[in-house]
CSV table of C-alpha atoms and ligand atoms in Angstrom, one decimal:
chain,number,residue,atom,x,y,z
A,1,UNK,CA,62.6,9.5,-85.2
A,2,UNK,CA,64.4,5.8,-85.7
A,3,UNK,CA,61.5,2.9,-85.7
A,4,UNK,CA,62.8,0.5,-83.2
A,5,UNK,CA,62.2,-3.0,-82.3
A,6,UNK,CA,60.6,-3.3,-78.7
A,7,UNK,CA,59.3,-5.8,-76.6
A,8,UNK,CA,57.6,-5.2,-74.1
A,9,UNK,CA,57.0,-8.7,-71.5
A,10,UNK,CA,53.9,-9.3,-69.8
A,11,UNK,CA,50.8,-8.2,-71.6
A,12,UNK,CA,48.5,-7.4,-68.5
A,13,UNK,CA,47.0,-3.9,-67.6
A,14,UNK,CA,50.2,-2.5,-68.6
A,15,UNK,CA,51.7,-4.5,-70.8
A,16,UNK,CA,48.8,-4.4,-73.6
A,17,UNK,CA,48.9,-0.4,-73.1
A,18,UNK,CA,52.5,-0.3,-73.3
A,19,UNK,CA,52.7,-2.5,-76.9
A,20,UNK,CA,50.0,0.0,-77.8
A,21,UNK,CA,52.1,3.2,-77.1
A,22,UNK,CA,54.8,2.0,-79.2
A,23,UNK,CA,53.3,0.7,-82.1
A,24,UNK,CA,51.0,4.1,-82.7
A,25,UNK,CA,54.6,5.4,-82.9
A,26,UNK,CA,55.4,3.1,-85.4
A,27,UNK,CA,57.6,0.9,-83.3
A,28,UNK,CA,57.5,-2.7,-84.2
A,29,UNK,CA,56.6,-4.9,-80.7
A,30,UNK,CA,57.1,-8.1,-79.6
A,31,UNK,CA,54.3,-8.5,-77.0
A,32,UNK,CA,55.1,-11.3,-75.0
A,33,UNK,CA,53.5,-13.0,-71.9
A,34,UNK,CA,53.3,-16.1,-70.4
A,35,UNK,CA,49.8,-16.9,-70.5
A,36,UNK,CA,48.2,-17.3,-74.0
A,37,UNK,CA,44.6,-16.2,-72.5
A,38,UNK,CA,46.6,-13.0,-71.2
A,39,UNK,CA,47.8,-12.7,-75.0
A,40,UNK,CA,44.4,-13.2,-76.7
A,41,UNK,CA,42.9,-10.9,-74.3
A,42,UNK,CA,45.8,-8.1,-75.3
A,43,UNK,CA,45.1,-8.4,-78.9
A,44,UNK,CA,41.2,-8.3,-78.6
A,45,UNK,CA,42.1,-4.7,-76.7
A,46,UNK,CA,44.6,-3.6,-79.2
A,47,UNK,CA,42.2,-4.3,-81.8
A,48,UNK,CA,39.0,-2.7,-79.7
A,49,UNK,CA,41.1,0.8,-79.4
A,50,UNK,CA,41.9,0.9,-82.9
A,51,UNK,CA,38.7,0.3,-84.0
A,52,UNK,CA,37.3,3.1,-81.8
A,53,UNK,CA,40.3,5.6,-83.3
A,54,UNK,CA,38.8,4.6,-86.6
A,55,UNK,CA,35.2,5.0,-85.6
A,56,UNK,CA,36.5,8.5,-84.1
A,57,UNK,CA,38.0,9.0,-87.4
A,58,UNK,CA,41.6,9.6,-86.0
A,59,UNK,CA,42.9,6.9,-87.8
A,60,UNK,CA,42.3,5.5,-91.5
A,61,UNK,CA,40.8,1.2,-91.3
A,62,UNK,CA,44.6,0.9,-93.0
A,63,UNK,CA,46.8,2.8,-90.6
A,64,UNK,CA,44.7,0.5,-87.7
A,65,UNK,CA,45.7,-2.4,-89.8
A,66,UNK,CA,49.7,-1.3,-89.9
A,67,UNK,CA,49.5,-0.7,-86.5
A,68,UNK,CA,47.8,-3.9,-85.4
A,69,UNK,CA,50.0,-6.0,-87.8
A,70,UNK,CA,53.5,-4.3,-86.4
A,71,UNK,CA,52.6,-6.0,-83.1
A,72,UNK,CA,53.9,-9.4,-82.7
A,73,UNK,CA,52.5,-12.1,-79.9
A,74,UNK,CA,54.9,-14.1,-78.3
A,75,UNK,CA,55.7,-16.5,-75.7
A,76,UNK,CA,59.3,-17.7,-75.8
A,77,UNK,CA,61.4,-15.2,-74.4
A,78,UNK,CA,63.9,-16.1,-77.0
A,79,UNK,CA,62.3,-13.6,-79.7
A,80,UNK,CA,63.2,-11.1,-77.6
A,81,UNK,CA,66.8,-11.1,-79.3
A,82,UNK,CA,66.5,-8.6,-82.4
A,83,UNK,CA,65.2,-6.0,-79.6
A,84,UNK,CA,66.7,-2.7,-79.9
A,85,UNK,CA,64.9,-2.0,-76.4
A,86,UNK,CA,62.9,-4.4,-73.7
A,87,UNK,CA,60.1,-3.0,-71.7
A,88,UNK,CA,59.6,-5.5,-69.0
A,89,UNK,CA,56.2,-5.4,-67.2
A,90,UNK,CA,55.6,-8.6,-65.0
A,91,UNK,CA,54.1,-8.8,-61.4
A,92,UNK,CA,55.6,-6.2,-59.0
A,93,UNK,CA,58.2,-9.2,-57.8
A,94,UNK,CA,62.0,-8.9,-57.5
A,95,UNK,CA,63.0,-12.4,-57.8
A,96,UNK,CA,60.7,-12.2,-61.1
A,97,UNK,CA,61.9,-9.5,-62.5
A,98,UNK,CA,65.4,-9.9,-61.2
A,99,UNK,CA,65.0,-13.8,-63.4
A,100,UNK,CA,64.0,-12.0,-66.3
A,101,UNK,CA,67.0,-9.4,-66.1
A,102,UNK,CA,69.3,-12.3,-66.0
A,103,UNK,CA,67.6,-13.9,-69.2
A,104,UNK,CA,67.5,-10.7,-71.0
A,105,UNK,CA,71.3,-9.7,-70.2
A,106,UNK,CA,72.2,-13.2,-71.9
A,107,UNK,CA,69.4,-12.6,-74.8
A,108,UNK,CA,69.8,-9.6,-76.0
A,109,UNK,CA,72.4,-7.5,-78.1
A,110,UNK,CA,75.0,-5.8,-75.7
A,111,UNK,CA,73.8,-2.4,-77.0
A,112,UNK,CA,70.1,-3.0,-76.3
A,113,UNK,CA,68.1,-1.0,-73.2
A,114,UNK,CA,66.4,-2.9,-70.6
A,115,UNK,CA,63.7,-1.4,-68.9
A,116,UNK,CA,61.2,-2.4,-65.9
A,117,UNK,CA,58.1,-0.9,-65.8
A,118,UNK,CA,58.0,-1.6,-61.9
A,119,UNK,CA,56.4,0.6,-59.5
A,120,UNK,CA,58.7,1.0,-56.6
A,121,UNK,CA,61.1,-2.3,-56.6
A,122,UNK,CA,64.5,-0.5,-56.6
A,123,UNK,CA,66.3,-0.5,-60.0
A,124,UNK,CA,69.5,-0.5,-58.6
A,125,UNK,CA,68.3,-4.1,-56.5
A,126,UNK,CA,67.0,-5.5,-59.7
A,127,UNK,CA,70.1,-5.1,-61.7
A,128,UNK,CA,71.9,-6.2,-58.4
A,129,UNK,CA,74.3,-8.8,-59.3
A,130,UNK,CA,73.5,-8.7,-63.2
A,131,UNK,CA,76.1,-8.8,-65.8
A,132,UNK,CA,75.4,-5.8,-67.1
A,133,UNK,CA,73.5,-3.4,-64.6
A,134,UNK,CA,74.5,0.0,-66.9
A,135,UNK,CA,72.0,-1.3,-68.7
A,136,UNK,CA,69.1,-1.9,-66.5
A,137,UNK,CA,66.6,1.5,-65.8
A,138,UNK,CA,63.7,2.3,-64.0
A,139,UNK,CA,60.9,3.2,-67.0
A,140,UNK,CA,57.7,3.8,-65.3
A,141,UNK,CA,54.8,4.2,-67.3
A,142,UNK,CA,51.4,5.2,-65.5
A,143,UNK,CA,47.9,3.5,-65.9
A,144,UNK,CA,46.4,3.4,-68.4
A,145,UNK,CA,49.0,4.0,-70.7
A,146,UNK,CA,48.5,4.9,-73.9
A,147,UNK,CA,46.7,8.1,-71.9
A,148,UNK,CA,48.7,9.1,-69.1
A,149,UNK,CA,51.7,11.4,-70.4
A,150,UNK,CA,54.0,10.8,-67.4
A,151,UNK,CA,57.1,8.6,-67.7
A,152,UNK,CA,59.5,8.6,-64.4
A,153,UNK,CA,63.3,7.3,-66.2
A,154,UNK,CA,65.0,5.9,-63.0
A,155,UNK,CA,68.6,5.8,-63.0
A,156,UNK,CA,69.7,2.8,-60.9
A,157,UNK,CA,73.3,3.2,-59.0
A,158,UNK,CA,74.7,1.6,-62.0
A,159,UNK,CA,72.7,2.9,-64.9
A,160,UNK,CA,74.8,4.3,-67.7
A,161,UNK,CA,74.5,7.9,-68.7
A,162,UNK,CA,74.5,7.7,-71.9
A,163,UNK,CA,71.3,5.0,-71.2
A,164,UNK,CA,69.9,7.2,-68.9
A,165,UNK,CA,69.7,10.0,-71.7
A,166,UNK,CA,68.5,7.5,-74.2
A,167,UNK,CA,65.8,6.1,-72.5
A,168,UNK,CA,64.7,9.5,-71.7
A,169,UNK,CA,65.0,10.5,-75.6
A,170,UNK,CA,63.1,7.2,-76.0
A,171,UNK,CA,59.9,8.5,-73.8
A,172,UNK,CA,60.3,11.7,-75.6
A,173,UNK,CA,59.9,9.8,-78.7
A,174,UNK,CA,56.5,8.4,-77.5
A,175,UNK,CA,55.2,11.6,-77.1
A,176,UNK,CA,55.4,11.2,-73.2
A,177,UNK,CA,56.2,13.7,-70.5
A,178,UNK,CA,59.1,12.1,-68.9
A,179,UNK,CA,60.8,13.2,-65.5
A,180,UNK,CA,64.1,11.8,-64.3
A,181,UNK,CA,64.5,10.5,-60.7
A,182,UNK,CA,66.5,8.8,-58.6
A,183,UNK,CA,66.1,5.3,-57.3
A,184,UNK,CA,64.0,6.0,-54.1
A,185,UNK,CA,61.4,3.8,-52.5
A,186,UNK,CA,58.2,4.7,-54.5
A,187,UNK,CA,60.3,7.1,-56.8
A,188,UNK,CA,57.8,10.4,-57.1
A,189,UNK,CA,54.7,9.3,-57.4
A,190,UNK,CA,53.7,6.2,-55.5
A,191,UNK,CA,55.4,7.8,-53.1
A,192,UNK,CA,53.1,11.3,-53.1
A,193,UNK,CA,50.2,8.8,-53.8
A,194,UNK,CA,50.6,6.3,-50.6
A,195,UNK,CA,49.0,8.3,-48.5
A,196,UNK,CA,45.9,8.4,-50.6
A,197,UNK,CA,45.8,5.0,-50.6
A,198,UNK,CA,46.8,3.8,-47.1
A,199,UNK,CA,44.6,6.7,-45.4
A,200,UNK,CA,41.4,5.9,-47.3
A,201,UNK,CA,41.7,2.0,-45.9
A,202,UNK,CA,42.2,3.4,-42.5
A,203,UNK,CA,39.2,5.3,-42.7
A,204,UNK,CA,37.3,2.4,-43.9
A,205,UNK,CA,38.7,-0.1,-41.1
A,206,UNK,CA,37.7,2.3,-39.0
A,207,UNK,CA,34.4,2.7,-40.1
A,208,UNK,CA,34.2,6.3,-40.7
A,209,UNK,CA,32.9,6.5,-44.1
A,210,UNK,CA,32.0,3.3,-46.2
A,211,UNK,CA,33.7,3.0,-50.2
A,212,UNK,CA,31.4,5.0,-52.1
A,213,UNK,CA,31.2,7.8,-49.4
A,214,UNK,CA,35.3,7.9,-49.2
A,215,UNK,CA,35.5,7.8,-53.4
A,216,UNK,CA,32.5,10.3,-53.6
A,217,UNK,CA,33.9,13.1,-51.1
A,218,UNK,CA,37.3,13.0,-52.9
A,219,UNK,CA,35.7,13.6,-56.3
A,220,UNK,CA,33.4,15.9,-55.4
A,221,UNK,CA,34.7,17.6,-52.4
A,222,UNK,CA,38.7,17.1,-53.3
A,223,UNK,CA,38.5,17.1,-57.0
A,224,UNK,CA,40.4,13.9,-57.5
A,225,UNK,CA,39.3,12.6,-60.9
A,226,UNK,CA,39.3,8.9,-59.4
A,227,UNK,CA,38.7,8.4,-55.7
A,228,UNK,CA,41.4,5.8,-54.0
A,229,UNK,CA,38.8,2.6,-54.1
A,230,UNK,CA,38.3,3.1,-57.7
A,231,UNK,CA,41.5,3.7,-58.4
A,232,UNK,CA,43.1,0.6,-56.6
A,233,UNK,CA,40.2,-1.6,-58.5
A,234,UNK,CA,41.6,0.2,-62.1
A,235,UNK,CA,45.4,-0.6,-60.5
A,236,UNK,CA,44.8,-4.1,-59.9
A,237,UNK,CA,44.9,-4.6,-55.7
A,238,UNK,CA,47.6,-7.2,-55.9
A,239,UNK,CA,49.8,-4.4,-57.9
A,240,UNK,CA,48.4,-1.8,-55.4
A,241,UNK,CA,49.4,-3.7,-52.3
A,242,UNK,CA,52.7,-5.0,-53.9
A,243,UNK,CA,54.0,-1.7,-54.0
A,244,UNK,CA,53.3,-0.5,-50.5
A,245,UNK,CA,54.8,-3.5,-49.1
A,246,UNK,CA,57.8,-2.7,-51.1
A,247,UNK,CA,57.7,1.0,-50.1
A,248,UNK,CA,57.3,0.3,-46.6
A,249,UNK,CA,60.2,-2.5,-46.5
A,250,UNK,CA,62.3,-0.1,-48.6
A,251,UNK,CA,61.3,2.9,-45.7
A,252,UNK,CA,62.6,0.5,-42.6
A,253,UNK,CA,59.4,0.0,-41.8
A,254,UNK,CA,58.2,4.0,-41.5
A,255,UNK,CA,54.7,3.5,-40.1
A,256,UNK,CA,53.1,6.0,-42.6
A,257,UNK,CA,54.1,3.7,-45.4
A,258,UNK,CA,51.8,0.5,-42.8
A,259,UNK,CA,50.2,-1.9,-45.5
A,260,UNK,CA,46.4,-2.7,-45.1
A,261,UNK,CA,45.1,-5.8,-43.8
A,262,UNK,CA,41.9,-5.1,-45.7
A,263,UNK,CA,44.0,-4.6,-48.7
A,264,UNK,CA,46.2,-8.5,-47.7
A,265,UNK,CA,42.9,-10.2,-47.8
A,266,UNK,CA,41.1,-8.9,-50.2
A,267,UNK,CA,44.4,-10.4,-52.4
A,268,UNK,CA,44.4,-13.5,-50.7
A,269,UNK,CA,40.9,-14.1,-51.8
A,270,UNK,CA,41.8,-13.3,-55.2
A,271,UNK,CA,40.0,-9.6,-55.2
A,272,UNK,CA,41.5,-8.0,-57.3
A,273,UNK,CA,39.9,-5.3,-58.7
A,274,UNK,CA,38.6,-4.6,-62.4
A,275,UNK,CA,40.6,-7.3,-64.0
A,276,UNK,CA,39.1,-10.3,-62.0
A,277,UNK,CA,35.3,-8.5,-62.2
A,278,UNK,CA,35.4,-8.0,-58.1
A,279,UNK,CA,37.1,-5.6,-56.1
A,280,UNK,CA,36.1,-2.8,-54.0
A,281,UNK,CA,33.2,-2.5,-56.7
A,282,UNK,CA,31.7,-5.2,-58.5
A,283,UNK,CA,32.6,-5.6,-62.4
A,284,UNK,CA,30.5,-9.0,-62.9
A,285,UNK,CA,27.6,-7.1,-65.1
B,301,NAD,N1,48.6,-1.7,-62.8
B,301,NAD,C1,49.0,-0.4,-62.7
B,301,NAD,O1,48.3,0.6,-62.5
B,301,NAD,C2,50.5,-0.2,-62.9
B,301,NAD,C3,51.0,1.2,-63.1
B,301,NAD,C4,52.3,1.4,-63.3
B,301,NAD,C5,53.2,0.3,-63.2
B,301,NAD,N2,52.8,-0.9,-62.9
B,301,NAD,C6,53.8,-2.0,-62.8
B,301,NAD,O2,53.8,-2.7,-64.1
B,301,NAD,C7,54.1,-4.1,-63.8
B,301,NAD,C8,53.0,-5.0,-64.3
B,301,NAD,O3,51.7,-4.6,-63.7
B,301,NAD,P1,50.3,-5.0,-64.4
B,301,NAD,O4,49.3,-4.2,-63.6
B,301,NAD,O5,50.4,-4.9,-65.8
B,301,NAD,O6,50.2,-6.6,-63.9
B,301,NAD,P2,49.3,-7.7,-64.6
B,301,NAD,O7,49.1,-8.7,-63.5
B,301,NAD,O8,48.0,-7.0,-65.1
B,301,NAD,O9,50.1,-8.3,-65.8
B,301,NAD,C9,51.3,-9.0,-65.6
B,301,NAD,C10,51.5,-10.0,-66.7
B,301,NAD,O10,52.8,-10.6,-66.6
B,301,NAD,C11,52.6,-12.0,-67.1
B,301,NAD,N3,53.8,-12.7,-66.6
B,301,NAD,C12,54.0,-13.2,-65.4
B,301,NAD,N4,55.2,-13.8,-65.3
B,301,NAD,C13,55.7,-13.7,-66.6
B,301,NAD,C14,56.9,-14.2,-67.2
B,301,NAD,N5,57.9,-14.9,-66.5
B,301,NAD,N6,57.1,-14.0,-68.5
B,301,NAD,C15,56.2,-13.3,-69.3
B,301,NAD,N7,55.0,-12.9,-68.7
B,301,NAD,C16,54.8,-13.1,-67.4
B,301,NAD,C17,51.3,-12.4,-66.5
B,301,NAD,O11,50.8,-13.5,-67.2
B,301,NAD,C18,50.4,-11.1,-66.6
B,301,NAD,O12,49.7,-11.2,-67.8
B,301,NAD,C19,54.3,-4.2,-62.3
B,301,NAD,O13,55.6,-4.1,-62.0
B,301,NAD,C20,53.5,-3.0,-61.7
B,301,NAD,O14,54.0,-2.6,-60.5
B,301,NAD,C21,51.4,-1.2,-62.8
């Protein structure tokens, strides 16, 4: 396997997870975000997993050092040119990630892969417009990270085949289960998982069952290993709701896909789940 240079932009829940991934592969990683707390935070979890693979004794206190020191913190999207391949994971926002497309088109060698992390925006409407849209794929990780096997490689309308089959022998590479898809709204599986989501709000607007009742009757009852509330605090509820507002735009406006008012404010008050310490549970001891 080659040792690539990757950076990976944004260093949030999946960004940090992401850098981690590829530098226990013995990828070098330019972790870059545009918040230095959000950067400090990522290397205080990079180092916390390590330490607990050494504690495990999975890992030597050197080969945690290699790995820690192949990671690189950044905040000048500039140093993002020596990439051999970008893994972009902002905010689930087009005109964001549709910015940093345009930068990274102009940044990086012509050869390089550029990846978006993004959970339903359509590849083909982020590289819409772009210079080089063969370039731009769907690379969709799943939370967290550095656990969750699956990778769905989306081929936008313009993706290249021969990037299509590298980023799929990239994921391989990683030691990921990757599946290739085409751009749909949600691709497979926020698609499949909507429902799970949307239904459980429903229930709880319409005061069926309260939080812990509708978590606690999927685990125990429908063997989910996370029921929805838990699972849209682990997500992040902005990210959550994000991506069923661009689902249902992308669906015409199917009802099924109807975002959750519970869900709108809960963002709007800045709810958002395990990374502000409040959500549907409460994180704050
Ligand atoms: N959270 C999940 O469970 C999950 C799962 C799969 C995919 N995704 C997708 O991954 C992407 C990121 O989600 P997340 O949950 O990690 O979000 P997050 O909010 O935790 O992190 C996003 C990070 O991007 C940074 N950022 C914003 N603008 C930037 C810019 N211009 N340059 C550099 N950094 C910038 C922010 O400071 C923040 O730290 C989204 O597209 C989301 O849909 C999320």
């Amino acid at each position: 396997m080659e040792r690539k240079t990757v950076g990976v932009i944004g260093a949030g829940t999946m960004g940090a997870g992401i850098a981690l991934v590829c530098a226990r592969r013995e990828h070098g990683v330019l972790l870059l975000d545009a918040n230095q707390t959000v950067l400090e935070k990522a290397k205080s979890y990079l180092i916390s997993i390590l330490s607990k693979d050494v504690e495990k004794g999975k890992i030597s206190e050197q080969q945690k050092q290699e790995t820690l020191e192949r990671v690189q913190f950044v905040s000048d999207i500039e140093k993002l040119a020596p990439a051999d391949i970008v893994i972009e994971a902002v905010p689930e926002r087009l005109d964001l990630k549709k910015s940093i497309f345009g930068d990274l088109t102009r940044i990086c060698r012509s050869d390089a892969l550029l990846l978006t992390n993004t959970s339903s925006i359509s590849i083909t409407e982020i590289a819409g417009g772009l210079t080089h849209p063969e370039r731009i794929l769907g690379f969709h990780f799943f939370n967290p990270a550095p656990v969750m096997p699956l990778i769905e490689v989306i081929r936008g309308k313009k993706s290249s085949e021969e990037n299509v089959q590298s980023a799929y022998q990239f994921a391989v590479d990683l030691g990921k289960v990757p599946v290739l898809v085409t751009d749909t709204p949600g691709f497979i599986v926020n698609r499949v998982a909507r429902p799970y989501y949307n239904e459980a709000l429903r229930i709880l607007g319409d005061n069926v069952a309260n939080v812990e009742q509708i978590d606690r009757i999927m685990k125990q009852a429908g063997g989910f290993k996370m029921g929805p509330f838990e699972l849209q605090d682990m997500i992040g509820i902005d990210i959550n709701f994000a991506t069923t507002q661009s689902v249902y735009t992308d669906f015409f406006h199917e009802g099924r896909f109807k975002p959750s008012r519970i869900q709108q404010r809960m963002v709007q008050s800045g709810s958002l789940g395990r990374k502000t310490g409040d959500g549907f549970y409460d994180y704050s001891k």
